[in-house]
Short mmCIF file of C-alpha atoms in Angstrom, two decimals:
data_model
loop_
_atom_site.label_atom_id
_atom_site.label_comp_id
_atom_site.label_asym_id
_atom_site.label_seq_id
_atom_site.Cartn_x
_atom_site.Cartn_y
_atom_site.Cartn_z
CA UNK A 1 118.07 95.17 96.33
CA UNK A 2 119.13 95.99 100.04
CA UNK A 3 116.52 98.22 100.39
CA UNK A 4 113.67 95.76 98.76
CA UNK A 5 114.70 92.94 101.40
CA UNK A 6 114.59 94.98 104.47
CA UNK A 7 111.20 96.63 103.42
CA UNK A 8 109.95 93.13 103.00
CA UNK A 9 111.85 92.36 106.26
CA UNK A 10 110.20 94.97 108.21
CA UNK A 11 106.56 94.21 107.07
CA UNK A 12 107.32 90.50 108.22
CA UNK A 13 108.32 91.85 111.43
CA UNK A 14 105.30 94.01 111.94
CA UNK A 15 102.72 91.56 110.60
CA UNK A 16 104.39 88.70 113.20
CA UNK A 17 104.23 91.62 115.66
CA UNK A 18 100.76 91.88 114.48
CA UNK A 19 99.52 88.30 114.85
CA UNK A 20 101.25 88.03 118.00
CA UNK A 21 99.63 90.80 119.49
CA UNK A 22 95.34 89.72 118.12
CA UNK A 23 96.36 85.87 118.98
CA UNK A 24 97.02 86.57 122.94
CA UNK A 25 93.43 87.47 122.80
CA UNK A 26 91.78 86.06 120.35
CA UNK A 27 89.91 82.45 120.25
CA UNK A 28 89.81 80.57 116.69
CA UNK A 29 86.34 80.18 117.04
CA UNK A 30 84.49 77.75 114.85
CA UNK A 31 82.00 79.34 112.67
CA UNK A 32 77.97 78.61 113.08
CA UNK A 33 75.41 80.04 110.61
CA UNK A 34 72.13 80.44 110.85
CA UNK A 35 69.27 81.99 108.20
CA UNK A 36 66.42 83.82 109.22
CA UNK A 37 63.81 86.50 108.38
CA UNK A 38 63.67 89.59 109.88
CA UNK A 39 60.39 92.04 110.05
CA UNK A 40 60.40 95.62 110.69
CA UNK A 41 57.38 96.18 111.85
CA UNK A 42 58.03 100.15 111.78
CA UNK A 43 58.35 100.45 108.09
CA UNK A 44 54.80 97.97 106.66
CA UNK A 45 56.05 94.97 108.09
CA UNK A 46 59.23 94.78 105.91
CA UNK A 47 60.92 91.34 105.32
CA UNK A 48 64.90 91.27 105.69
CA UNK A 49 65.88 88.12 105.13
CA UNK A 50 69.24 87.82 107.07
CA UNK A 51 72.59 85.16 106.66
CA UNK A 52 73.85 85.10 110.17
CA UNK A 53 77.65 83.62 111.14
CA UNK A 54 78.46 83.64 114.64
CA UNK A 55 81.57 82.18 117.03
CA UNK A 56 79.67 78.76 117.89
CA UNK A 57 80.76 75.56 120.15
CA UNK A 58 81.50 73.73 116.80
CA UNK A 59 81.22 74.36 113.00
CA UNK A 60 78.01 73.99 111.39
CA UNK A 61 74.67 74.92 110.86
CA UNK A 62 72.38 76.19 114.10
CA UNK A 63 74.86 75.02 116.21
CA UNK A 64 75.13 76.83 120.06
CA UNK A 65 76.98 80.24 120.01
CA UNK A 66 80.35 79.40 122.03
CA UNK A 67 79.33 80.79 125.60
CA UNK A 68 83.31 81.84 126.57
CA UNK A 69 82.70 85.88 126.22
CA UNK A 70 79.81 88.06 124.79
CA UNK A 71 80.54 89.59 121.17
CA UNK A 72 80.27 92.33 119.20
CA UNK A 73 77.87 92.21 116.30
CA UNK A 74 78.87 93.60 113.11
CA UNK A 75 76.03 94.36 109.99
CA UNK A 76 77.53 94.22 106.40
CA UNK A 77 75.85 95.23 103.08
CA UNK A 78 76.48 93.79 99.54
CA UNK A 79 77.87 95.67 96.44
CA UNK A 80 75.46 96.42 93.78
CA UNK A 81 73.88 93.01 92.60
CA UNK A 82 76.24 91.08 94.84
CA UNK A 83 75.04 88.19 96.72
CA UNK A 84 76.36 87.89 101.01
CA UNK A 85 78.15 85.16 99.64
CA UNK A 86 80.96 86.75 97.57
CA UNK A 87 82.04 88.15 101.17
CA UNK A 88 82.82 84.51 103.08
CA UNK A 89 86.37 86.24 103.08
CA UNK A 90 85.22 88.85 105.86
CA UNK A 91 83.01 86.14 107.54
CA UNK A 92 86.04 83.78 107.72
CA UNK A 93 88.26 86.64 109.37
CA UNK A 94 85.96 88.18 111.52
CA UNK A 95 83.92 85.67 112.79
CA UNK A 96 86.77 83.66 113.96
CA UNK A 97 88.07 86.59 115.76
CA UNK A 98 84.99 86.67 117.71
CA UNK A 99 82.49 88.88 115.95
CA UNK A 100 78.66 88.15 115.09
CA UNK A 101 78.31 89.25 111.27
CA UNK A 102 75.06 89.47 110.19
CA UNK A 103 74.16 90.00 106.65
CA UNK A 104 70.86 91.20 105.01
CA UNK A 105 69.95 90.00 101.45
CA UNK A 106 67.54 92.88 100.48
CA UNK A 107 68.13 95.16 97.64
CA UNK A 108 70.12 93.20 95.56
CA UNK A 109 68.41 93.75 92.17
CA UNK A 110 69.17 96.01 89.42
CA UNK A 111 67.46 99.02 90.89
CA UNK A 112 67.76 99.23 94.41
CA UNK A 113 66.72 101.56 96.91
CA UNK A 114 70.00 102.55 99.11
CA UNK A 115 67.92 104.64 101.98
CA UNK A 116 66.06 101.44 102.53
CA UNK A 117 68.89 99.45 102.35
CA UNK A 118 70.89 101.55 105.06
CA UNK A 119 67.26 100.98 107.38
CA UNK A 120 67.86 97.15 107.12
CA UNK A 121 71.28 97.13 107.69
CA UNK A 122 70.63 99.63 111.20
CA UNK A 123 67.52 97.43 112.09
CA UNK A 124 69.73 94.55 112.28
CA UNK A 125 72.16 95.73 114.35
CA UNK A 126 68.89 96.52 116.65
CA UNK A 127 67.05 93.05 115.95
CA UNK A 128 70.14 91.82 117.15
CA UNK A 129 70.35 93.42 120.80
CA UNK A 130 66.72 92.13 121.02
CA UNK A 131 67.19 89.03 120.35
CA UNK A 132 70.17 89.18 123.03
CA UNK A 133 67.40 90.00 125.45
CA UNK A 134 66.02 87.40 124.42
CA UNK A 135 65.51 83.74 126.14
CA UNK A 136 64.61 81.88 123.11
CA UNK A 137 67.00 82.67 120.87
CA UNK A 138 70.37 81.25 120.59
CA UNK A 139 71.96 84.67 121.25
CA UNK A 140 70.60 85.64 124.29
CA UNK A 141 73.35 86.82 126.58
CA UNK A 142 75.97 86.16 123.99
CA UNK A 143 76.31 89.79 122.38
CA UNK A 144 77.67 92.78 124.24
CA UNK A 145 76.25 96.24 123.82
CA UNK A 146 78.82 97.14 120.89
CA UNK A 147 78.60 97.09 117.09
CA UNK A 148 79.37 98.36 113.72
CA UNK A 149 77.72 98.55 110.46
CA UNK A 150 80.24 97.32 107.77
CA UNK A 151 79.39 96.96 104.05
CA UNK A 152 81.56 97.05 100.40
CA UNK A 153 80.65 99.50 97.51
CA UNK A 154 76.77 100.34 97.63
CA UNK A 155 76.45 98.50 100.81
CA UNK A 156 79.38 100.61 101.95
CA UNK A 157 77.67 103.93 101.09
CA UNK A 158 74.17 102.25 102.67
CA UNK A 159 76.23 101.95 106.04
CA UNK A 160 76.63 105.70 106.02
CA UNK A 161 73.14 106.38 105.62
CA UNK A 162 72.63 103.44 107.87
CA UNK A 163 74.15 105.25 110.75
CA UNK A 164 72.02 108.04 110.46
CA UNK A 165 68.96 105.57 111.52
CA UNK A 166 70.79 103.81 114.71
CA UNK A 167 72.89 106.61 116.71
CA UNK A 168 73.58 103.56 119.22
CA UNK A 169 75.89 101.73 116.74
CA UNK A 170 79.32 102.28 117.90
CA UNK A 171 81.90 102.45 114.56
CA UNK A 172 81.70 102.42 110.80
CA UNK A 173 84.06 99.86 108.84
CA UNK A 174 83.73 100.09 105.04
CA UNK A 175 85.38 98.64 101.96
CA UNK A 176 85.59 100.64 98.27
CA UNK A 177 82.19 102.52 99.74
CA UNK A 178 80.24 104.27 96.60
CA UNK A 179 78.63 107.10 96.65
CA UNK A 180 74.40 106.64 96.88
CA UNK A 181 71.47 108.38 96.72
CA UNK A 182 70.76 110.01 99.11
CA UNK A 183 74.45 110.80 99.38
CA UNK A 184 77.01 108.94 101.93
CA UNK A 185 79.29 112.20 101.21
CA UNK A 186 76.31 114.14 102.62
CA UNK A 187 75.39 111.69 105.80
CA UNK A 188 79.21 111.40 106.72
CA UNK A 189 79.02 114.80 107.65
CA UNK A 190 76.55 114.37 110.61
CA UNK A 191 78.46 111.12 111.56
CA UNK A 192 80.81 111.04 115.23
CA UNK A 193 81.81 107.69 115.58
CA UNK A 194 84.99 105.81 115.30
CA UNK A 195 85.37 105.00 111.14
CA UNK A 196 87.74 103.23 108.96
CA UNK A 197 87.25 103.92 105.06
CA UNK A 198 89.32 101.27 103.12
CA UNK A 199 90.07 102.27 99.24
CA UNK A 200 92.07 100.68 96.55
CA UNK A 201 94.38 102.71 94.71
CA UNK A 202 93.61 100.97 91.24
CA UNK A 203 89.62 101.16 92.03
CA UNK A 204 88.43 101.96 88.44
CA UNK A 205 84.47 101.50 89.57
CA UNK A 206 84.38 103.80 92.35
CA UNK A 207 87.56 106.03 92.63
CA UNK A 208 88.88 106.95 95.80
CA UNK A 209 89.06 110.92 94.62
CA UNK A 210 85.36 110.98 94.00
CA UNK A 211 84.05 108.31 96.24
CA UNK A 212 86.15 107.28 99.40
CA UNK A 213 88.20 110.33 99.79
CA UNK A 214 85.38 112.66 100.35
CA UNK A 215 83.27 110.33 102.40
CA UNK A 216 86.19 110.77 104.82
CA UNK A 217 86.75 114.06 104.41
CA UNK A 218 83.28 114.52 105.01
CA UNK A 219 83.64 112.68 108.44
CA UNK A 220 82.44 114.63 111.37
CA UNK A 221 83.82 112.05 113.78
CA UNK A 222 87.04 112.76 116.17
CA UNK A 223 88.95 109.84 114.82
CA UNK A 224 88.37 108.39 111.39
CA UNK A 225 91.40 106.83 109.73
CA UNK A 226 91.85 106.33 105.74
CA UNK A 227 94.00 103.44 103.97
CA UNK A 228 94.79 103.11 100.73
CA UNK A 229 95.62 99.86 100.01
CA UNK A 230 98.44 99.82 96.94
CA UNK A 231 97.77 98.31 93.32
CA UNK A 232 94.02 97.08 94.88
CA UNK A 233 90.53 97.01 93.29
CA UNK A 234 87.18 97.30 93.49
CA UNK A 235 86.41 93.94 92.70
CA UNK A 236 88.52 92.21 95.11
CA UNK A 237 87.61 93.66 98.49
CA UNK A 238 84.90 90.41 98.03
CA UNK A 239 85.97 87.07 96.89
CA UNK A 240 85.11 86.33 92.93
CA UNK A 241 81.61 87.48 91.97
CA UNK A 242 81.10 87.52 88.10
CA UNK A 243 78.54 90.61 87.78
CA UNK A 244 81.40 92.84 89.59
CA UNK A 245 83.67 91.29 87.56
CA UNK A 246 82.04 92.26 83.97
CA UNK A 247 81.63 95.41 85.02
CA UNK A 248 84.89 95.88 86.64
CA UNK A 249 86.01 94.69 83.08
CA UNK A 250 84.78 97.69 81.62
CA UNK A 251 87.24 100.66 83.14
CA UNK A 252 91.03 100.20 84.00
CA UNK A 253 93.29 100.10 85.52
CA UNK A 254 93.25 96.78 86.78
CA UNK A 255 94.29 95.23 89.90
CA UNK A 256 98.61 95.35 90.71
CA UNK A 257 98.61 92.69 93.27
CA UNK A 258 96.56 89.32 93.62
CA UNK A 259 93.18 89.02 95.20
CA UNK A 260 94.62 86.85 97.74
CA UNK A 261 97.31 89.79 98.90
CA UNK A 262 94.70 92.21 98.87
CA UNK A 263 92.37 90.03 101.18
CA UNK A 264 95.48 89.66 103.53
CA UNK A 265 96.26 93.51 103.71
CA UNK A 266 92.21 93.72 104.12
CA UNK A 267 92.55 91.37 107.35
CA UNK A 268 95.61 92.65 108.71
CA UNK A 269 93.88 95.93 109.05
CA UNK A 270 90.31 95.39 109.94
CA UNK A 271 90.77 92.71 112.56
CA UNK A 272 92.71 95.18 114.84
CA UNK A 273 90.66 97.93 114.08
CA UNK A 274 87.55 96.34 115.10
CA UNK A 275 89.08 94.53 118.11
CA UNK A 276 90.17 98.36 118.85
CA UNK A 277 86.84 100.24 118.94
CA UNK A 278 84.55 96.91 119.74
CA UNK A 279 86.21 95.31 122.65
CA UNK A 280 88.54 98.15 123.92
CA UNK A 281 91.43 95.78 123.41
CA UNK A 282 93.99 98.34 123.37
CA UNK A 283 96.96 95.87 122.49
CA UNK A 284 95.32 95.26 119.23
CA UNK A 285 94.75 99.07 118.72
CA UNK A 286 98.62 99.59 119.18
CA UNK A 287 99.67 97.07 116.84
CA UNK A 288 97.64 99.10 114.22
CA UNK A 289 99.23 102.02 114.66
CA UNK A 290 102.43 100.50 114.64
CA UNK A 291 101.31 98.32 111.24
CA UNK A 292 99.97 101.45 109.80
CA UNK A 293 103.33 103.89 110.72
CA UNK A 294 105.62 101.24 108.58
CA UNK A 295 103.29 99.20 106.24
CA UNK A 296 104.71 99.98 102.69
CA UNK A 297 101.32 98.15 100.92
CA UNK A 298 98.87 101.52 101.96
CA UNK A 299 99.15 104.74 102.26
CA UNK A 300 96.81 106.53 104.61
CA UNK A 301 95.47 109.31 106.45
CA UNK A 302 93.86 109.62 109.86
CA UNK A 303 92.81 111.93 112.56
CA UNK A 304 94.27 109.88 115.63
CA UNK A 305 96.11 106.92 116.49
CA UNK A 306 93.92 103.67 118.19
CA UNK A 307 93.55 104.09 122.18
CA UNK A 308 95.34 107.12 122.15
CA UNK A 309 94.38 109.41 125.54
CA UNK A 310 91.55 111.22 125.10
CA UNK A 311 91.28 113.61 128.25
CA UNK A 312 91.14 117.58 127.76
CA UNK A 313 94.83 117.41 128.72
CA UNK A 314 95.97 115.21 126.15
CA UNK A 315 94.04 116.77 123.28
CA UNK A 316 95.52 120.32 123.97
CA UNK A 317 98.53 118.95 124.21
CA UNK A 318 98.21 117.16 120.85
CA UNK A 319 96.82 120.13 119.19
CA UNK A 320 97.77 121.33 115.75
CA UNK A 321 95.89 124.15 114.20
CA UNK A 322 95.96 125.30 110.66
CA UNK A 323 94.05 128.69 109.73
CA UNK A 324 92.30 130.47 107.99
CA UNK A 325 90.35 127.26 106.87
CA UNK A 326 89.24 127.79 104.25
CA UNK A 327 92.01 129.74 103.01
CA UNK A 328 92.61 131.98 100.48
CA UNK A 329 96.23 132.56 99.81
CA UNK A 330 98.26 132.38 103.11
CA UNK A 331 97.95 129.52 105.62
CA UNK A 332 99.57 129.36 109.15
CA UNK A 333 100.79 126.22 110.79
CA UNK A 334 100.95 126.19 114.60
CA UNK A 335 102.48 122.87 116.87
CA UNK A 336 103.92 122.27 119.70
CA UNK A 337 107.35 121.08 118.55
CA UNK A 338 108.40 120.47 115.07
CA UNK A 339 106.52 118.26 112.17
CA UNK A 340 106.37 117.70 108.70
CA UNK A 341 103.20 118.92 106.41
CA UNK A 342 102.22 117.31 103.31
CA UNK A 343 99.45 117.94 101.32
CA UNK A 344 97.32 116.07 98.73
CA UNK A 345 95.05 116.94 96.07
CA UNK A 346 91.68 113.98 96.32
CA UNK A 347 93.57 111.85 93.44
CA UNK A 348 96.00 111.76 96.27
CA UNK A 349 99.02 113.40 94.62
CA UNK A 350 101.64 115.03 96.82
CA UNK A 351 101.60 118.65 96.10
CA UNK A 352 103.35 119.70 99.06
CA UNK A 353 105.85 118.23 101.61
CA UNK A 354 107.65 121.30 104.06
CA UNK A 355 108.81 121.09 107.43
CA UNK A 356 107.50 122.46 110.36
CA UNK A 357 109.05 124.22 113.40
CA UNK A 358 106.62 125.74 115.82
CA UNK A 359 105.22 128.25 113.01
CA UNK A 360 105.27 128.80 109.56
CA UNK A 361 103.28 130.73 107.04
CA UNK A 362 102.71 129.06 103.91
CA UNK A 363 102.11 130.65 100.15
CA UNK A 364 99.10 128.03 98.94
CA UNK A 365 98.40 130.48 96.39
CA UNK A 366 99.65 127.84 93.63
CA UNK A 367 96.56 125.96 94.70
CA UNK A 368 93.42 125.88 92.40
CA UNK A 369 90.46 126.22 94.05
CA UNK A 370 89.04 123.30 95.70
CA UNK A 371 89.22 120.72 98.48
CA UNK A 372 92.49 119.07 99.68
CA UNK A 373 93.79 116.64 102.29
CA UNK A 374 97.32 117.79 104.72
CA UNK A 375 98.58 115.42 107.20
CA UNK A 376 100.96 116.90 109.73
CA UNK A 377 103.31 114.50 111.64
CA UNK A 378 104.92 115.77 114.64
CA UNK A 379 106.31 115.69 117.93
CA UNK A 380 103.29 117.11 119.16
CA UNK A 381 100.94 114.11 117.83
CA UNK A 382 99.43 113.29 114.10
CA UNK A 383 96.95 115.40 112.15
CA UNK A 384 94.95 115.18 109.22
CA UNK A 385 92.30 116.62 107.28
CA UNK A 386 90.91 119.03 104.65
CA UNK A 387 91.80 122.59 103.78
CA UNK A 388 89.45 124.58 101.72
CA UNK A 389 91.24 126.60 99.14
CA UNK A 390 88.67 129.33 98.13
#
């Protein structure tokens, strides 16, 4: 019982720690909305018809963008015959915070095509930045030159392939991503931007081992970060949408916590992340890595901490190297220091926990063949990844 209260003690003290820290620079802004049609002249004159929501001057519909700062715009894609309207939960978080979301409606029949539907969310991000140029439109001069393409299940894996079209788009932010054809797994390899993959750990539609684990695996970029949100699913990344529901009815197991806790660990996570690698707000970075160290509702792996340095120096200093990768039998651990190793198999299973100092050879030869994820803490800096075992 002691050790219940002051877990639940300690996330209250992080998550006020938390607030505090987005809330010295955020604005509640009100939330406009606009519809329009986009055309992509490039690909036949392709209509995207769009749901915009934007900071504005006061709630409502067309109303003036609020004219305090310039902001970020952010792209999301639907889940698999979901409409943009079972996501007003990441509109009403984001949007507040001082991001432009903008949201295409294409593809959202029963056979859609997900290398189109990446194009249209990439070509908003670029209608956008027109439009900022402008003098007509309502957003001229209100965006600044940063944005991220941000989507749940299909529209998840669309944003990898989506990146691929756009190599101006500064960060990836998806939740429950599936796999698509062509493959996310596949694109997230030629990828080198800032990412957050968000799972659930009771996603029974798309499973973290086959869908979100090796899209971040698969990463190329220099610091991607993967939580695991506890007891979540599929189905509630979004707020209630019946055709996810029937066919999150179908596999198990179902959700361990409410939709409205997994919306809040969705938030706490995501607004910091994106205030992070959007608007260099390095106060907001730090309170994720100190969220993220503590947070008993995830588990996670990543490749760096938010606004860590990032000159030569500090990398070599921070280096940990693991080799032969892939790896046969006998793996060596080098670090500056001493750490602590652990190492998953992609269901995310602990096969391995062993401390560190400076050097140590380890016996994998237990290990079936295949892919797994390590993550090395240290006093020489955090590490994560995959090790082939061949």
């Amino acid at each position: 019982m002691v050790t219940n209260t002051n877990t639940m003690k300690t996330k209250l003290l992080l998550l006020i720690s938390l607030f505090l820290s987005i809330s010295t620079f955020a604005q509640n802004y009100p939330v406009g909305h606009l519809s329009s049609t986009f055309t992509d002249a490039s690909r036949n004159n392709r209509s995207i018809p769009v749901e915009i929501y934007y900071p504005a001057t006061t709630a409502g519909n067309n109303v003036p963008v609020a004219t305090d700062a310039q902001f970020a715009t952010i792209a999301f894609g639907h889940g698999f015959v979901m409409g943009w309207d079972a996501y007003e939960n990441i509109w009403q978080t984001l949007v507040p915070n001082g991001f432009v979301m903008v949201f295409p409606k294409t593809e959202g029949g029963i056979a859609p095509s997900h290398a189109e539907f990446g194009k249209d969310l990439a070509f908003c991000i670029a209608r956008m930045q027109s439009l900022n140029q402008d003098a007509s439109s309502i957003f001229f001069n209100r965006l600044s030159s940063t944005s991220a393409l941000m989507g749940h299940s299909m529209g998840g894996g669309a944003a990898f392939i989506g990146m691929q079209q756009n190599t101006s788009i500064t960060a990836l932010a998806v939740l429950a991503p599936a796999e698509t054809n062509p493959s996310a797994i596949t694109a997230a390899a030629t990828l080198n931007v800032p990412a957050l993959v968000i799972a659930g750990s009771n996603d029974c539609v798309t499973p973290p081992s086959t869908n979100q684990l090796p899209m971040y695996t698969s990463l190329a970029s220099g610091c991607k970060t993967y939580v695991n949100i506890t007891g979540a699913s599929h189905c509630q990344m979004s707020d209630f949408n019946l055709l996810c529901q029937i066919g999150e009815a179908t596999c198990s197991p179902g959700p361990d916590i409410s939709r409205d806790e997994q919306h809040q660990v969705i938030a706490d996570y995501i607004v910091p992340w994106l205030r992070a690698n959007l608007n260099n707000d390095c106060q907001s970075g730090s309170a994720f890595n100190d969220l993220i160290e503590s947070d008993d509702a995830v588990s996670f792996l990543r490749t760096c901490e938010q606004c860590e340095e990032l000159s030569v120096a500090a990398i070599g200093e921070r280096k940990i190297k693991l080799s032969p990768n892939p790896v046969s039998d006998m793996l060596t651990v080098e670090m500056q220091g001493s750490g602590n190793l652990e190492l998953f198999d992609l269901f995310g299973r602990k096969l391995l926990s062993v401390r560190i100092e400076t050097s140590q050879r380890l016996n994998l030869d237990f290990l079936p063949q295949g892919v797994y994820v390590y993550r090395v803490t240290s006093t020489s800096g955090n590490q994560s990844g995959k090790i082939v075992k061949k």
